[in-house]
Amino acid sequence: MRRSTGERKPAWLRSFIPEPNLSHLVTRKCAGCGQYIIEDRENIWQQWDYGIIQGENLTVAVILGRPLTRVTWITAARQPRLTNVCGTAGLKPDGRYLAAHECGRMRISVEPYKPPRRERPPGQPWGGPDLEPDELAEFTRVWNLPCEALRT
């Protein structure tokens, strides 16, 4: 039996990248160095190291001159969207980024991605703004009007 060499696939990548058929992002091993990478197969195929870069690591990535892509989480689709940045233009100090994969170079970060929590659990009331009793009564009155009455 042949033994696999290299690293193990991080468990969080399974939730970060959904089924390959539903996303243009794919996780695979690099043919050159054997490290796991995230491959973006949308327009031009690009390869990214999987560690999330933020905070002080962002400064390190800029100093090393590594190309970066911003990770934006699409809550409705439950998947990430990658947006390339050009040098330091477009960098935000509170953003989350991936660095371009370069064979033979060490990753800047191996920090896992934690998607943002849902704004509210499904089925729970919104809470909304605090309405005065007269504003609530007016809303209820207008809500219960027939459509014909609203057009006039």
PDB file of C-alpha atoms in Angstrom, residues 16-99:
ATOM      1  CA  PHE A  16     -15.298  27.020   3.048  1.00  0.00           C
ATOM      2  CA  ILE A  17     -15.605  25.544  -0.440  1.00  0.00           C
ATOM      3  CA  PRO A  18     -18.898  23.765  -1.172  1.00  0.00           C
ATOM      4  CA  GLU A  19     -19.403  21.042  -3.753  1.00  0.00           C
ATOM      5  CA  PRO A  20     -17.040  21.586  -6.715  1.00  0.00           C
ATOM      6  CA  ASN A  21     -19.975  21.474  -9.144  1.00  0.00           C
ATOM      7  CA  LEU A  22     -21.614  24.454  -7.411  1.00  0.00           C
ATOM      8  CA  SER A  23     -18.534  26.661  -7.105  1.00  0.00           C
ATOM      9  CA  HIS A  24     -15.662  27.802  -9.268  1.00  0.00           C
ATOM     10  CA  LEU A  25     -13.335  27.267  -6.279  1.00  0.00           C
ATOM     11  CA  VAL A  26     -11.617  23.898  -5.895  1.00  0.00           C
ATOM     12  CA  THR A  27      -9.279  22.541  -3.231  1.00  0.00           C
ATOM     13  CA  ARG A  28      -6.456  20.347  -4.473  1.00  0.00           C
ATOM     14  CA  LYS A  29      -2.819  19.499  -3.888  1.00  0.00           C
ATOM     15  CA  CYS A  30      -0.217  21.469  -5.814  1.00  0.00           C
ATOM     16  CA  ALA A  31       1.599  19.215  -8.282  1.00  0.00           C
ATOM     17  CA  GLY A  32       4.925  20.919  -7.544  1.00  0.00           C
ATOM     18  CA  CYS A  33       5.146  21.064  -3.754  1.00  0.00           C
ATOM     19  CA  GLY A  34       2.289  18.871  -2.480  1.00  0.00           C
ATOM     20  CA  GLN A  35       0.663  21.603  -0.367  1.00  0.00           C
ATOM     21  CA  TYR A  36      -3.088  22.071  -0.379  1.00  0.00           C
ATOM     22  CA  ILE A  37      -4.185  25.118  -2.324  1.00  0.00           C
ATOM     23  CA  ILE A  38      -7.414  26.836  -3.327  1.00  0.00           C
ATOM     24  CA  GLU A  39      -7.774  27.058  -7.070  1.00  0.00           C
ATOM     25  CA  ASP A  40     -10.048  29.684  -8.601  1.00  0.00           C
ATOM     26  CA  ARG A  41     -11.296  28.382 -11.953  1.00  0.00           C
ATOM     27  CA  GLU A  42     -13.600  31.231 -12.910  1.00  0.00           C
ATOM     28  CA  ASN A  43     -11.808  33.202 -15.645  1.00  0.00           C
ATOM     29  CA  ILE A  44      -8.056  32.890 -15.356  1.00  0.00           C
ATOM     30  CA  TRP A  45      -7.102  29.961 -13.144  1.00  0.00           C
ATOM     31  CA  GLN A  46      -5.356  31.258 -10.066  1.00  0.00           C
ATOM     32  CA  GLN A  47      -3.906  29.406  -7.098  1.00  0.00           C
ATOM     33  CA  TRP A  48      -4.069  30.664  -3.519  1.00  0.00           C
ATOM     34  CA  ASP A  49      -2.634  29.423  -0.220  1.00  0.00           C
ATOM     35  CA  TYR A  50      -5.461  28.484   2.116  1.00  0.00           C
ATOM     36  CA  GLY A  51      -4.435  30.460   5.240  1.00  0.00           C
ATOM     37  CA  ILE A  52      -6.491  33.581   5.950  1.00  0.00           C
ATOM     38  CA  ILE A  53      -4.360  36.728   6.110  1.00  0.00           C
ATOM     39  CA  GLN A  54      -5.465  39.600   8.309  1.00  0.00           C
ATOM     40  CA  GLY A  55      -3.983  42.019  10.829  1.00  0.00           C
ATOM     41  CA  GLU A  56      -0.192  41.814  11.180  1.00  0.00           C
ATOM     42  CA  ASN A  57       0.045  39.059   8.574  1.00  0.00           C
ATOM     43  CA  LEU A  58      -1.358  41.518   6.030  1.00  0.00           C
ATOM     44  CA  THR A  59       1.666  43.748   6.596  1.00  0.00           C
ATOM     45  CA  VAL A  60       3.985  40.758   6.100  1.00  0.00           C
ATOM     46  CA  ALA A  61       2.253  39.857   2.827  1.00  0.00           C
ATOM     47  CA  VAL A  62       2.614  43.423   1.515  1.00  0.00           C
ATOM     48  CA  ILE A  63       6.314  43.549   2.472  1.00  0.00           C
ATOM     49  CA  LEU A  64       6.928  40.198   0.740  1.00  0.00           C
ATOM     50  CA  GLY A  65       5.110  41.438  -2.355  1.00  0.00           C
ATOM     51  CA  ARG A  66       2.663  38.528  -2.506  1.00  0.00           C
ATOM     52  CA  PRO A  67      -0.426  39.086  -4.682  1.00  0.00           C
ATOM     53  CA  LEU A  68      -3.599  39.044  -2.569  1.00  0.00           C
ATOM     54  CA  THR A  69      -7.288  38.393  -3.069  1.00  0.00           C
ATOM     55  CA  ARG A  70     -10.017  39.607  -0.713  1.00  0.00           C
ATOM     56  CA  VAL A  71     -12.398  37.018   0.701  1.00  0.00           C
ATOM     57  CA  THR A  72     -16.013  38.144   0.952  1.00  0.00           C
ATOM     58  CA  TRP A  73     -18.555  35.726   2.383  1.00  0.00           C
ATOM     59  CA  ILE A  74     -21.864  35.473   0.500  1.00  0.00           C
ATOM     60  CA  THR A  75     -24.303  34.500   3.231  1.00  0.00           C
ATOM     61  CA  ALA A  76     -27.181  33.562   0.929  1.00  0.00           C
ATOM     62  CA  ALA A  77     -25.027  31.206  -1.157  1.00  0.00           C
ATOM     63  CA  ARG A  78     -22.935  30.019   1.810  1.00  0.00           C
ATOM     64  CA  GLN A  79     -19.731  30.359  -0.142  1.00  0.00           C
ATOM     65  CA  PRO A  80     -16.855  32.822  -0.531  1.00  0.00           C
ATOM     66  CA  ARG A  81     -16.245  35.286  -3.328  1.00  0.00           C
ATOM     67  CA  LEU A  82     -12.670  36.209  -4.196  1.00  0.00           C
ATOM     68  CA  THR A  83     -11.790  39.710  -5.408  1.00  0.00           C
ATOM     69  CA  ASN A  84      -8.227  40.442  -6.492  1.00  0.00           C
ATOM     70  CA  VAL A  85      -6.535  43.573  -5.204  1.00  0.00           C
ATOM     71  CA  CYS A  86      -3.800  45.440  -7.040  1.00  0.00           C
ATOM     72  CA  GLY A  87      -0.779  45.946  -4.788  1.00  0.00           C
ATOM     73  CA  THR A  88      -1.777  47.978  -1.758  1.00  0.00           C
ATOM     74  CA  ALA A  89      -4.679  49.629  -3.596  1.00  0.00           C
ATOM     75  CA  GLY A  90      -7.942  48.204  -2.322  1.00  0.00           C
ATOM     76  CA  LEU A  91      -6.529  46.761   0.903  1.00  0.00           C
ATOM     77  CA  LYS A  92      -8.632  47.268   3.998  1.00  0.00           C
ATOM     78  CA  PRO A  93      -7.109  46.791   7.458  1.00  0.00           C
ATOM     79  CA  ASP A  94     -10.184  44.850   8.607  1.00  0.00           C
ATOM     80  CA  GLY A  95     -10.366  42.673   5.464  1.00  0.00           C
ATOM     81  CA  ARG A  96      -9.564  38.982   5.095  1.00  0.00           C
ATOM     82  CA  TYR A  97      -7.256  37.884   2.300  1.00  0.00           C
ATOM     83  CA  LEU A  98      -5.602  34.885   0.660  1.00  0.00           C
ATOM     84  CA  ALA A  99      -2.031  35.058  -0.660  1.00  0.00           C
TER      85      ALA A  99
END
